[in-house]
JSON list of C-alpha atoms in Angstrom, two decimals:
[
{"chain": "A", "resi": 203, "resn": "MET", "atom": "CA", "xyz": [4.53, 0.64, -6.69]},
{"chain": "A", "resi": 204, "resn": "SER", "atom": "CA", "xyz": [4.74, -3.28, -7.68]},
{"chain": "A", "resi": 205, "resn": "SER", "atom": "CA", "xyz": [1.55, -4.88, -9.81]},
{"chain": "A", "resi": 206, "resn": "LEU", "atom": "CA", "xyz": [0.10, -7.83, -7.61]},
{"chain": "A", "resi": 207, "resn": "SER", "atom": "CA", "xyz": [1.23, -10.70, -10.19]},
{"chain": "A", "resi": 208, "resn": "HIS", "atom": "CA", "xyz": [-2.08, -12.51, -9.57]},
{"chain": "A", "resi": 209, "resn": "ARG", "atom": "CA", "xyz": [-3.91, -10.61, -9.88]},
{"chain": "A", "resi": 210, "resn": "ASN", "atom": "CA", "xyz": [-6.23, -12.54, -12.37]},
{"chain": "A", "resi": 211, "resn": "LEU", "atom": "CA", "xyz": [-6.99, -15.00, -9.27]},
{"chain": "A", "resi": 212, "resn": "LYS", "atom": "CA", "xyz": [-8.68, -13.52, -6.71]},
{"chain": "A", "resi": 213, "resn": "LYS", "atom": "CA", "xyz": [-11.79, -11.71, -7.28]},
{"chain": "A", "resi": 214, "resn": "TYR", "atom": "CA", "xyz": [-11.38, -9.47, -3.76]},
{"chain": "A", "resi": 215, "resn": "TYR", "atom": "CA", "xyz": [-8.14, -7.91, -2.60]},
{"chain": "A", "resi": 216, "resn": "SER", "atom": "CA", "xyz": [-7.55, -6.66, 1.15]},
{"chain": "A", "resi": 217, "resn": "ILE", "atom": "CA", "xyz": [-6.99, -3.04, 2.42]},
{"chain": "A", "resi": 218, "resn": "SER", "atom": "CA", "xyz": [-3.53, -4.57, 3.33]},
{"chain": "A", "resi": 219, "resn": "GLU", "atom": "CA", "xyz": [-2.91, -5.83, -0.17]},
{"chain": "A", "resi": 220, "resn": "VAL", "atom": "CA", "xyz": [-3.89, -2.45, -2.18]},
{"chain": "A", "resi": 221, "resn": "ALA", "atom": "CA", "xyz": [-1.81, -0.39, 0.22]},
{"chain": "A", "resi": 222, "resn": "GLU", "atom": "CA", "xyz": [1.08, -2.57, -0.73]},
{"chain": "A", "resi": 223, "resn": "GLN", "atom": "CA", "xyz": [0.15, -2.70, -4.31]},
{"chain": "A", "resi": 224, "resn": "PHE", "atom": "CA", "xyz": [0.53, 1.15, -3.76]},
{"chain": "A", "resi": 225, "resn": "GLY", "atom": "CA", "xyz": [3.58, 1.05, -1.81]},
{"chain": "A", "resi": 226, "resn": "VAL", "atom": "CA", "xyz": [0.47, 4.00, 0.84]},
{"chain": "A", "resi": 227, "resn": "ALA", "atom": "CA", "xyz": [-0.32, 3.02, 4.57]},
{"chain": "A", "resi": 228, "resn": "GLU", "atom": "CA", "xyz": [-4.22, 1.86, 5.09]},
{"chain": "A", "resi": 229, "resn": "SER", "atom": "CA", "xyz": [-5.16, 4.44, 6.45]},
{"chain": "A", "resi": 230, "resn": "VAL", "atom": "CA", "xyz": [-4.66, 6.55, 3.59]},
{"chain": "A", "resi": 231, "resn": "LEU", "atom": "CA", "xyz": [-6.65, 4.23, 1.53]},
{"chain": "A", "resi": 232, "resn": "ARG", "atom": "CA", "xyz": [-9.35, 4.73, 4.62]},
{"chain": "A", "resi": 233, "resn": "TYR", "atom": "CA", "xyz": [-9.35, 8.83, 4.39]},
{"chain": "A", "resi": 234, "resn": "TRP", "atom": "CA", "xyz": [-9.07, 8.66, 0.12]},
{"chain": "A", "resi": 235, "resn": "GLU", "atom": "CA", "xyz": [-12.48, 6.07, 0.63]},
{"chain": "A", "resi": 236, "resn": "LYS", "atom": "CA", "xyz": [-13.93, 9.43, 2.57]},
{"chain": "A", "resi": 237, "resn": "GLU", "atom": "CA", "xyz": [-12.33, 12.27, 0.58]},
{"chain": "A", "resi": 238, "resn": "PHE", "atom": "CA", "xyz": [-14.06, 10.16, -2.45]},
{"chain": "A", "resi": 239, "resn": "PRO", "atom": "CA", "xyz": [-16.97, 8.58, -1.58]},
{"chain": "A", "resi": 240, "resn": "GLN", "atom": "CA", "xyz": [-18.10, 8.74, -5.44]},
{"chain": "A", "resi": 241, "resn": "VAL", "atom": "CA", "xyz": [-15.06, 6.84, -6.86]},
{"chain": "A", "resi": 242, "resn": "ILE", "atom": "CA", "xyz": [-14.14, 3.89, -4.09]},
{"chain": "A", "resi": 243, "resn": "ALA", "atom": "CA", "xyz": [-16.53, 2.02, -2.86]},
{"chain": "A", "resi": 244, "resn": "PRO", "atom": "CA", "xyz": [-15.03, -1.55, -1.92]},
{"chain": "A", "resi": 245, "resn": "ARG", "atom": "CA", "xyz": [-17.34, -3.79, -0.85]},
{"chain": "A", "resi": 246, "resn": "LYS", "atom": "CA", "xyz": [-17.30, -4.85, 3.07]},
{"chain": "A", "resi": 247, "resn": "SER", "atom": "CA", "xyz": [-17.94, -8.23, 4.77]},
{"chain": "A", "resi": 248, "resn": "GLY", "atom": "CA", "xyz": [-20.48, -8.50, 7.50]},
{"chain": "A", "resi": 249, "resn": "ARG", "atom": "CA", "xyz": [-17.38, -7.92, 9.81]},
{"chain": "A", "resi": 250, "resn": "ASN", "atom": "CA", "xyz": [-16.88, -4.73, 8.56]},
{"chain": "A", "resi": 251, "resn": "VAL", "atom": "CA", "xyz": [-13.99, -5.79, 6.38]},
{"chain": "A", "resi": 252, "resn": "ARG", "atom": "CA", "xyz": [-13.75, -4.35, 3.25]},
{"chain": "A", "resi": 253, "resn": "GLN", "atom": "CA", "xyz": [-13.29, -6.31, -0.27]},
{"chain": "A", "resi": 254, "resn": "TYR", "atom": "CA", "xyz": [-11.38, -4.30, -2.85]},
{"chain": "A", "resi": 255, "resn": "SER", "atom": "CA", "xyz": [-12.33, -5.70, -6.63]},
{"chain": "A", "resi": 256, "resn": "LEU", "atom": "CA", "xyz": [-9.94, -5.17, -9.88]},
{"chain": "A", "resi": 257, "resn": "GLU", "atom": "CA", "xyz": [-12.99, -2.00, -10.18]},
{"chain": "A", "resi": 258, "resn": "ASP", "atom": "CA", "xyz": [-12.22, -0.82, -6.70]},
{"chain": "A", "resi": 259, "resn": "ILE", "atom": "CA", "xyz": [-7.90, -1.30, -7.52]},
{"chain": "A", "resi": 260, "resn": "GLU", "atom": "CA", "xyz": [-8.23, 0.99, -11.18]},
{"chain": "A", "resi": 261, "resn": "GLN", "atom": "CA", "xyz": [-10.37, 3.84, -9.41]},
{"chain": "A", "resi": 262, "resn": "VAL", "atom": "CA", "xyz": [-8.07, 3.15, -6.43]},
{"chain": "A", "resi": 263, "resn": "ARG", "atom": "CA", "xyz": [-4.94, 3.74, -8.99]},
{"chain": "A", "resi": 264, "resn": "LEU", "atom": "CA", "xyz": [-7.23, 6.59, -10.90]},
{"chain": "A", "resi": 265, "resn": "VAL", "atom": "CA", "xyz": [-6.88, 8.70, -7.22]},
{"chain": "A", "resi": 266, "resn": "TYR", "atom": "CA", "xyz": [-2.97, 7.68, -6.17]},
{"chain": "A", "resi": 267, "resn": "ASN", "atom": "CA", "xyz": [-1.89, 8.90, -10.08]},
{"chain": "A", "resi": 268, "resn": "MET", "atom": "CA", "xyz": [-3.83, 12.34, -9.35]},
{"chain": "A", "resi": 269, "resn": "LEU", "atom": "CA", "xyz": [-2.29, 12.83, -6.12]},
{"chain": "A", "resi": 270, "resn": "LYS", "atom": "CA", "xyz": [0.82, 11.27, -5.67]},
{"chain": "A", "resi": 271, "resn": "VAL", "atom": "CA", "xyz": [2.16, 11.40, -9.52]},
{"chain": "A", "resi": 272, "resn": "ARG", "atom": "CA", "xyz": [0.15, 14.36, -10.88]},
{"chain": "A", "resi": 273, "resn": "GLY", "atom": "CA", "xyz": [0.20, 15.84, -7.49]},
{"chain": "A", "resi": 274, "resn": "LEU", "atom": "CA", "xyz": [-2.59, 17.65, -7.41]},
{"chain": "A", "resi": 275, "resn": "LYS", "atom": "CA", "xyz": [-4.58, 18.81, -3.92]},
{"chain": "A", "resi": 276, "resn": "ILE", "atom": "CA", "xyz": [-8.02, 16.33, -2.75]},
{"chain": "A", "resi": 277, "resn": "ALA", "atom": "CA", "xyz": [-10.14, 19.97, -3.78]},
{"chain": "A", "resi": 278, "resn": "ALA", "atom": "CA", "xyz": [-8.79, 19.47, -6.87]},
{"chain": "A", "resi": 279, "resn": "ALA", "atom": "CA", "xyz": [-8.51, 16.37, -8.11]},
{"chain": "A", "resi": 280, "resn": "ARG", "atom": "CA", "xyz": [-11.74, 16.37, -6.52]},
{"chain": "A", "resi": 281, "resn": "GLU", "atom": "CA", "xyz": [-13.32, 19.11, -9.16]},
{"chain": "A", "resi": 282, "resn": "ALA", "atom": "CA", "xyz": [-11.36, 17.39, -12.06]},
{"chain": "A", "resi": 283, "resn": "LEU", "atom": "CA", "xyz": [-12.95, 14.08, -11.37]},
{"chain": "A", "resi": 284, "resn": "ARG", "atom": "CA", "xyz": [-15.98, 15.72, -11.21]},
{"chain": "A", "resi": 285, "resn": "LYS", "atom": "CA", "xyz": [-15.71, 17.76, -14.28]},
{"chain": "A", "resi": 286, "resn": "ASN", "atom": "CA", "xyz": [-14.27, 15.26, -16.46]},
{"chain": "A", "resi": 287, "resn": "ARG", "atom": "CA", "xyz": [-14.20, 11.59, -14.40]},
{"chain": "A", "resi": 288, "resn": "ARG", "atom": "CA", "xyz": [-13.35, 9.38, -18.13]},
{"chain": "A", "resi": 289, "resn": "GLY", "atom": "CA", "xyz": [-10.95, 12.67, -19.38]},
{"chain": "A", "resi": 290, "resn": "ALA", "atom": "CA", "xyz": [-8.88, 11.26, -15.70]},
{"chain": "A", "resi": 291, "resn": "SER", "atom": "CA", "xyz": [-9.35, 7.96, -15.84]},
{"chain": "A", "resi": 292, "resn": "ASP", "atom": "CA", "xyz": [-7.16, 8.46, -19.82]},
{"chain": "A", "resi": 293, "resn": "ILE", "atom": "CA", "xyz": [-4.72, 11.10, -18.08]},
{"chain": "A", "resi": 294, "resn": "SER", "atom": "CA", "xyz": [-4.53, 7.73, -15.53]},
{"chain": "A", "resi": 295, "resn": "GLN", "atom": "CA", "xyz": [-4.11, 4.37, -17.83]},
{"chain": "A", "resi": 296, "resn": "MET", "atom": "CA", "xyz": [-1.87, 6.89, -19.64]},
{"chain": "A", "resi": 297, "resn": "ILE", "atom": "CA", "xyz": [0.77, 7.94, -16.82]},
{"chain": "A", "resi": 298, "resn": "ASP", "atom": "CA", "xyz": [0.99, 4.24, -16.04]},
{"chain": "A", "resi": 299, "resn": "ARG", "atom": "CA", "xyz": [1.60, 3.09, -19.92]},
{"chain": "A", "resi": 300, "resn": "LEU", "atom": "CA", "xyz": [4.60, 5.73, -19.03]},
{"chain": "A", "resi": 301, "resn": "GLN", "atom": "CA", "xyz": [6.14, 4.63, -16.10]},
{"chain": "A", "resi": 302, "resn": "ALA", "atom": "CA", "xyz": [6.71, 1.10, -17.80]},
{"chain": "A", "resi": 303, "resn": "VAL", "atom": "CA", "xyz": [8.28, 2.87, -20.95]},
{"chain": "A", "resi": 304, "resn": "ARG", "atom": "CA", "xyz": [10.33, 4.41, -18.60]},
{"chain": "A", "resi": 305, "resn": "ASN", "atom": "CA", "xyz": [10.91, 1.69, -16.38]},
{"chain": "A", "resi": 306, "resn": "GLU", "atom": "CA", "xyz": [11.46, -0.31, -19.20]},
{"chain": "A", "resi": 307, "resn": "LEU", "atom": "CA", "xyz": [14.29, 2.16, -20.48]},
{"chain": "A", "resi": 308, "resn": "VAL", "atom": "CA", "xyz": [16.14, 2.61, -16.95]},
{"chain": "A", "resi": 309, "resn": "SER", "atom": "CA", "xyz": [16.81, -1.29, -17.42]},
{"chain": "A", "resi": 310, "resn": "ILE", "atom": "CA", "xyz": [17.85, -1.71, -20.97]},
{"chain": "A", "resi": 311, "resn": "ARG", "atom": "CA", "xyz": [20.26, 1.75, -20.18]},
{"chain": "A", "resi": 312, "resn": "ARG", "atom": "CA", "xyz": [21.10, -0.65, -17.43]},
{"chain": "A", "resi": 313, "resn": "GLU", "atom": "CA", "xyz": [21.97, -3.71, -19.26]},
{"chain": "A", "resi": 314, "resn": "LEU", "atom": "CA", "xyz": [23.98, -1.59, -21.72]},
{"chain": "A", "resi": 315, "resn": "GLY", "atom": "CA", "xyz": [26.34, -0.34, -19.30]},
{"chain": "A", "resi": 316, "resn": "GLU", "atom": "CA", "xyz": [27.31, -3.16, -18.27]},
{"chain": "A", "resi": 317, "resn": "LEU", "atom": "CA", "xyz": [28.39, -3.64, -21.93]},
{"chain": "A", "resi": 318, "resn": "ALA", "atom": "CA", "xyz": [30.67, -1.31, -22.19]}
]
């Protein structure tokens, strides 16, 4: 899951850009929109083209972490969001930070291995 390097330069992102960021198909994002309409609701242009704001992308990240990282089923993720959306968001942010730390540690281990 790579992050967009120019995140703050654009106001809206296309569905293909968001799908690529999370490593999922565009159809998966459209499915999640139907399953989590209160959470993921990108703006649609006059020609029904989805436009994701940075806030929309954070909501996709929340659903992604619940379904793909934590392995919850859709019904369980929906229930968790219904009961405690703030807590789910905090957990999602924590997972992102832990993944960044893990990636940094793997990089350090690789560099140490090259020195030996």
